[in-house]
Amino acid sequence: MKNTVVTFQSMKEENKKISMITAYDYSTAKLFDEAGIHSILVGDSLGMTMLGYDSTIPVTVEDMIHHGAAVVRGAKDALVVVDMPFMSYQTSVYDAVVNAGRIMKETGATAVKLEGGNELCPQIEAIVKASIPVVAHIGLTPQSEKAFGGFKVQGKSEEAAKKLLEDAKAVEKAGAFALVLECVPAKLATLISQTLKIPTIGIGAGNGCDGQVLVYQDLLAMYGDFVPKFVKQYAQVGAVMKDAVQTYIKEVGDGTFPNENQTFAIKDEIIEKLY
Ligand code: KIV
């Protein structure tokens, strides 16, 4: 069944949890879609996981379009959300609408995601008015990592918790159809989820959210540079890949790959004529 902004809202109303995972290419998106995931996020985390940067800051609109379009080609039923990268929407409402429009036209995705609360509401309102569905993202917003002074849990003091609750209400009012809560204390995330009509998708925000999202390389143990506390590794795919490639290297080295099963035949008399 095709997942849409309408099914997201129905899932919230029917108390059904939404599963979201990142993907950045066609074949991975196809696998996750076939597994039955509700939503695929083409996160700007691709700056680290796919492009080897040490943050999301260098990621461009072109990067997001390149990867977003590949994911859309692989996702039949999952609702695809593409991140708006750093400085593609913060600069002005105009830039936000133009870049969201480019991402939608050139990827075929269903929605865009942007980081920020109350201060980003003019952008969210304008993008939604242009008929582009928006997922908002508050809490630990990685594009503001330098301003936060690192990757830290957000909303722990009374003042910060109040601000996050107000931000959540503001982005809902501005028209966002879902909200990502990243690195927020579980009880605060639960309160926000119970307060809002739109679904919340948590990452490091406990199980009181209406759904969960993880970066797939974290979930499959394929990215060892940094493993956050909130990650659960469901399989050691990185180790399986490394092991398989080591066997391949060995078999190439000792000549046991390829064997006749992987080889094309030709009649001997044809070959003999060539000598
Ligand atoms: O870029 C990303 O992958 C994200 C998730 C961590 C929510 O924004």
Short mmCIF file of C-alpha atoms and ligand atoms in Angstrom, two decimals:
data_model
loop_
_atom_site.label_atom_id
_atom_site.label_comp_id
_atom_site.label_asym_id
_atom_site.label_seq_id
_atom_site.Cartn_x
_atom_site.Cartn_y
_atom_site.Cartn_z
CA MET A 1 0.00 0.00 0.00
CA LYS A 2 1.30 3.45 -0.94
CA ASN A 3 2.18 5.58 2.08
CA THR A 4 1.07 9.21 1.84
CA VAL A 5 0.69 12.24 4.08
CA VAL A 6 -2.90 11.07 4.59
CA THR A 7 -1.87 7.56 5.73
CA PHE A 8 0.70 9.14 8.09
CA GLN A 9 -2.12 11.14 9.74
CA SER A 10 -4.41 8.07 9.88
CA MET A 11 -1.62 6.05 11.52
CA LYS A 12 -1.31 8.69 14.24
CA GLU A 13 -5.08 8.66 14.78
CA GLU A 14 -5.19 4.83 14.85
CA ASN A 15 -2.19 4.60 17.22
CA LYS A 16 -0.10 2.71 14.63
CA LYS A 17 3.66 3.33 14.77
CA ILE A 18 5.40 4.79 11.69
CA SER A 19 8.74 3.24 10.67
CA MET A 20 11.21 5.45 8.79
CA ILE A 21 14.78 4.70 7.72
CA THR A 22 17.35 6.61 5.69
CA ALA A 23 18.49 5.51 2.22
CA TYR A 24 20.57 7.29 -0.36
CA ASP A 25 20.52 5.10 -3.48
CA TYR A 26 18.26 2.96 -5.70
CA SER A 27 19.15 -0.58 -4.62
CA THR A 28 19.07 0.13 -0.88
CA ALA A 29 15.77 2.02 -1.21
CA LYS A 30 14.29 -0.92 -3.15
CA LEU A 31 15.35 -3.39 -0.44
CA PHE A 32 13.86 -1.28 2.36
CA ASP A 33 10.68 -0.63 0.36
CA GLU A 34 10.28 -4.38 -0.27
CA ALA A 35 10.82 -4.96 3.47
CA GLY A 36 7.71 -2.83 4.05
CA ILE A 37 9.15 0.35 5.56
CA HIS A 38 6.55 3.16 5.74
CA SER A 39 8.91 5.99 4.88
CA ILE A 40 12.41 6.59 3.53
CA LEU A 41 14.34 9.69 4.50
CA VAL A 42 17.05 10.85 2.13
CA GLY A 43 18.85 12.53 5.01
CA ASP A 44 21.62 15.06 4.67
CA SER A 45 23.42 12.55 6.93
CA LEU A 46 24.58 11.34 3.50
CA GLY A 47 27.29 13.97 3.92
CA MET A 48 28.90 11.66 6.47
CA THR A 49 27.64 8.19 5.55
CA MET A 50 28.00 8.41 1.75
CA LEU A 51 30.37 11.31 1.05
CA GLY A 52 32.80 11.05 3.98
CA TYR A 53 32.46 14.63 5.28
CA ASP A 54 32.66 15.14 9.05
CA SER A 55 29.31 16.99 9.18
CA THR A 56 26.20 17.79 7.12
CA ILE A 57 27.34 21.38 6.49
CA PRO A 58 29.01 20.86 3.05
CA VAL A 59 26.00 19.01 1.54
CA THR A 60 24.43 20.79 -1.46
CA VAL A 61 20.99 20.88 -3.05
CA GLU A 62 22.56 19.06 -6.02
CA ASP A 63 23.77 16.25 -3.71
CA MET A 64 20.26 15.88 -2.28
CA ILE A 65 18.66 15.83 -5.75
CA HIS A 66 21.18 13.28 -7.06
CA HIS A 67 20.56 10.85 -4.18
CA GLY A 68 16.86 11.71 -3.75
CA ALA A 69 16.00 10.88 -7.37
CA ALA A 70 17.78 7.51 -7.08
CA VAL A 71 15.84 6.65 -3.92
CA VAL A 72 12.50 7.63 -5.49
CA ARG A 73 13.25 5.26 -8.40
CA GLY A 74 13.65 2.41 -5.88
CA ALA A 75 10.76 3.18 -3.54
CA LYS A 76 7.34 1.96 -4.70
CA ASP A 77 5.26 2.29 -1.53
CA ALA A 78 7.42 4.16 0.99
CA LEU A 79 6.81 7.87 1.43
CA VAL A 80 10.09 9.52 0.41
CA VAL A 81 11.22 12.64 2.30
CA VAL A 82 14.29 14.57 1.13
CA ASP A 83 16.28 16.79 3.49
CA MET A 84 16.86 20.41 2.59
CA PRO A 85 20.59 20.97 3.14
CA PHE A 86 22.31 23.70 5.16
CA MET A 87 21.73 27.23 3.77
CA SER A 88 19.15 26.13 1.20
CA TYR A 89 16.27 27.53 3.31
CA GLN A 90 17.69 29.53 6.24
CA THR A 91 18.65 32.49 4.02
CA SER A 92 15.11 33.56 3.03
CA VAL A 93 11.54 32.41 2.47
CA TYR A 94 12.15 32.83 -1.26
CA ASP A 95 15.22 30.56 -1.24
CA ALA A 96 13.30 28.00 0.81
CA VAL A 97 10.43 27.80 -1.70
CA VAL A 98 12.73 27.76 -4.75
CA ASN A 99 14.95 25.01 -3.32
CA ALA A 100 12.05 22.93 -2.00
CA GLY A 101 10.47 23.25 -5.45
CA ARG A 102 13.68 22.11 -7.17
CA ILE A 103 13.98 19.11 -4.85
CA MET A 104 10.36 18.10 -5.51
CA LYS A 105 10.55 18.60 -9.31
CA GLU A 106 13.92 16.94 -9.79
CA THR A 107 13.55 13.96 -7.40
CA GLY A 108 9.85 13.08 -7.50
CA ALA A 109 9.83 12.85 -3.68
CA THR A 110 6.66 13.39 -1.63
CA ALA A 111 8.02 15.82 0.95
CA VAL A 112 10.98 17.86 2.14
CA LYS A 113 12.38 18.09 5.67
CA LEU A 114 13.98 21.12 7.25
CA GLU A 115 15.54 21.76 10.64
CA GLY A 116 14.24 24.42 13.00
CA GLY A 117 11.28 25.54 15.09
CA ASN A 118 9.49 28.85 15.51
CA GLU A 119 12.15 30.84 13.62
CA LEU A 120 11.60 28.67 10.51
CA CYS A 121 7.80 28.93 10.48
CA PRO A 122 7.66 31.57 7.70
CA GLN A 123 9.61 29.15 5.47
CA ILE A 124 7.41 26.16 6.43
CA GLU A 125 4.22 28.17 5.76
CA ALA A 126 5.43 29.34 2.35
CA ILE A 127 6.59 25.87 1.25
CA VAL A 128 3.28 24.32 2.38
CA LYS A 129 1.39 27.11 0.53
CA ALA A 130 3.29 26.01 -2.61
CA SER A 131 1.68 22.54 -2.10
CA ILE A 132 4.88 20.91 -0.92
CA PRO A 133 4.46 18.71 2.19
CA VAL A 134 6.94 19.54 4.95
CA VAL A 135 8.43 17.46 7.76
CA ALA A 136 9.90 19.67 10.50
CA HIS A 137 12.87 18.62 12.66
CA ILE A 138 13.62 19.97 16.16
CA GLY A 139 15.76 18.98 19.15
CA LEU A 140 19.29 18.14 18.12
CA THR A 141 19.36 19.57 14.61
CA PRO A 142 22.73 18.49 13.15
CA GLN A 143 23.02 21.50 10.81
CA SER A 144 23.29 23.63 14.01
CA GLU A 145 25.88 21.36 15.63
CA LYS A 146 28.49 24.14 15.68
CA ALA A 147 26.00 26.50 17.37
CA PHE A 148 25.08 23.80 19.93
CA GLY A 149 28.76 23.11 20.65
CA GLY A 150 28.48 19.45 19.63
CA PHE A 151 25.97 16.62 19.47
CA LYS A 152 24.07 17.00 22.77
CA VAL A 153 20.66 16.01 24.10
CA GLN A 154 18.33 19.03 23.84
CA GLY A 155 15.49 20.28 26.04
CA LYS A 156 16.82 19.16 29.41
CA SER A 157 16.27 22.40 31.38
CA GLU A 158 12.80 23.77 32.09
CA GLU A 159 13.40 26.71 29.75
CA ALA A 160 14.74 24.52 26.93
CA ALA A 161 11.92 21.98 27.36
CA LYS A 162 9.33 24.79 27.19
CA LYS A 163 10.97 26.16 24.03
CA LEU A 164 10.89 22.72 22.33
CA LEU A 165 7.19 22.29 23.19
CA GLU A 166 6.46 25.78 21.79
CA ASP A 167 8.54 25.03 18.67
CA ALA A 168 6.61 21.79 18.15
CA LYS A 169 3.26 23.60 18.38
CA ALA A 170 4.51 26.36 16.07
CA VAL A 171 5.67 24.04 13.25
CA GLU A 172 2.38 22.15 13.43
CA LYS A 173 0.48 25.45 13.16
CA ALA A 174 2.71 26.47 10.23
CA GLY A 175 1.55 23.38 8.34
CA ALA A 176 4.18 20.65 8.84
CA PHE A 177 2.56 17.22 8.46
CA ALA A 178 5.09 15.41 10.66
CA LEU A 179 7.84 16.31 13.10
CA VAL A 180 11.20 14.65 13.73
CA LEU A 181 12.34 14.87 17.38
CA GLU A 182 16.05 14.17 17.69
CA CYS A 183 17.89 13.60 21.00
CA VAL A 184 15.09 14.80 23.24
CA PRO A 185 14.41 13.33 26.71
CA ALA A 186 11.80 10.58 26.38
CA LYS A 187 9.21 12.13 28.72
CA LEU A 188 9.37 15.45 26.87
CA ALA A 189 9.04 13.69 23.49
CA THR A 190 6.01 11.80 24.84
CA LEU A 191 4.40 15.05 26.01
CA ILE A 192 5.05 16.69 22.62
CA SER A 193 3.61 13.62 20.83
CA GLN A 194 0.48 13.68 23.00
CA THR A 195 0.07 17.45 22.48
CA LEU A 196 0.38 17.48 18.68
CA LYS A 197 -2.19 16.26 16.16
CA ILE A 198 0.54 15.49 13.59
CA PRO A 199 2.78 12.42 14.01
CA THR A 200 6.17 12.71 15.69
CA ILE A 201 9.08 10.59 14.47
CA GLY A 202 11.72 10.06 17.13
CA ILE A 203 15.45 9.44 16.94
CA GLY A 204 16.95 9.24 20.40
CA ALA A 205 13.59 10.44 21.77
CA GLY A 206 12.18 7.28 23.38
CA ASN A 207 9.22 5.11 22.43
CA GLY A 208 6.48 7.62 23.21
CA CYS A 209 6.83 9.08 19.71
CA ASP A 210 4.41 8.12 16.92
CA GLY A 211 7.23 6.62 14.86
CA GLN A 212 10.98 6.07 14.77
CA VAL A 213 13.75 6.86 12.31
CA LEU A 214 17.33 5.55 12.16
CA VAL A 215 20.23 6.03 9.79
CA TYR A 216 20.51 2.68 8.00
CA GLN A 217 24.27 2.36 8.36
CA ASP A 218 23.77 2.71 12.15
CA LEU A 219 20.98 0.11 12.23
CA LEU A 220 23.03 -2.35 10.15
CA ALA A 221 26.41 -1.62 11.82
CA MET A 222 28.02 -0.37 8.60
CA TYR A 223 29.39 2.94 9.89
CA GLY A 224 31.86 2.76 12.75
CA ASP A 225 33.11 6.39 12.84
CA PHE A 226 30.58 7.28 15.56
CA VAL A 227 27.77 5.18 17.08
CA PRO A 228 25.26 7.27 19.07
CA LYS A 229 23.76 5.88 22.33
CA PHE A 230 20.27 5.74 20.81
CA VAL A 231 21.28 3.35 18.02
CA LYS A 232 20.30 -0.32 18.08
CA GLN A 233 22.34 -2.47 15.70
CA TYR A 234 19.91 -5.03 14.24
CA ALA A 235 22.57 -6.88 12.20
CA GLN A 236 26.33 -6.80 11.73
CA VAL A 237 26.12 -6.15 7.98
CA GLY A 238 29.41 -4.25 7.92
CA ALA A 239 31.21 -7.33 9.26
CA VAL A 240 29.37 -9.61 6.79
CA MET A 241 30.39 -7.32 3.88
CA LYS A 242 34.02 -7.19 5.01
CA ASP A 243 34.13 -10.95 5.44
CA ALA A 244 32.63 -11.57 1.97
CA VAL A 245 35.10 -9.18 0.31
CA GLN A 246 38.02 -10.84 2.12
CA THR A 247 36.87 -14.23 0.75
CA TYR A 248 36.59 -12.70 -2.74
CA ILE A 249 40.12 -11.27 -2.50
CA LYS A 250 41.43 -14.67 -1.38
CA GLU A 251 39.64 -16.54 -4.21
CA VAL A 252 40.84 -14.07 -6.84
CA GLY A 253 44.35 -14.51 -5.41
CA ASP A 254 44.33 -18.31 -5.42
CA GLY A 255 42.49 -18.57 -8.77
CA THR A 256 39.38 -20.36 -7.42
CA PHE A 257 37.18 -17.49 -8.63
CA PRO A 258 35.83 -17.55 -11.27
CA ASN A 259 35.14 -21.28 -11.82
CA GLU A 260 33.14 -22.83 -14.70
CA ASN A 261 29.81 -21.74 -13.13
CA GLN A 262 30.77 -18.11 -13.65
CA THR A 263 32.44 -18.61 -17.05
CA PHE A 264 31.16 -18.48 -20.67
CA ALA A 265 32.06 -21.39 -22.99
CA ILE A 266 33.03 -21.41 -26.67
CA LYS A 267 33.53 -24.37 -29.03
CA ASP A 268 37.15 -25.65 -29.02
CA GLU A 269 37.33 -25.71 -32.86
CA ILE A 270 36.65 -21.95 -32.99
CA ILE A 271 39.41 -21.20 -30.50
CA GLU A 272 41.85 -23.58 -32.22
CA LYS A 273 41.46 -21.61 -35.49
CA LEU A 274 42.63 -18.48 -33.71
CA TYR A 275 45.98 -19.94 -32.59
O1 KIV B 1 19.94 13.44 8.00
C1 KIV B 1 19.37 12.53 8.63
O2 KIV B 1 19.61 11.34 8.45
C2 KIV B 1 18.36 12.93 9.62
C3 KIV B 1 17.93 11.90 10.61
C4 KIV B 1 19.00 11.67 11.59
C5 KIV B 1 16.64 12.25 11.24
O3 KIV B 1 17.96 14.05 9.66
#
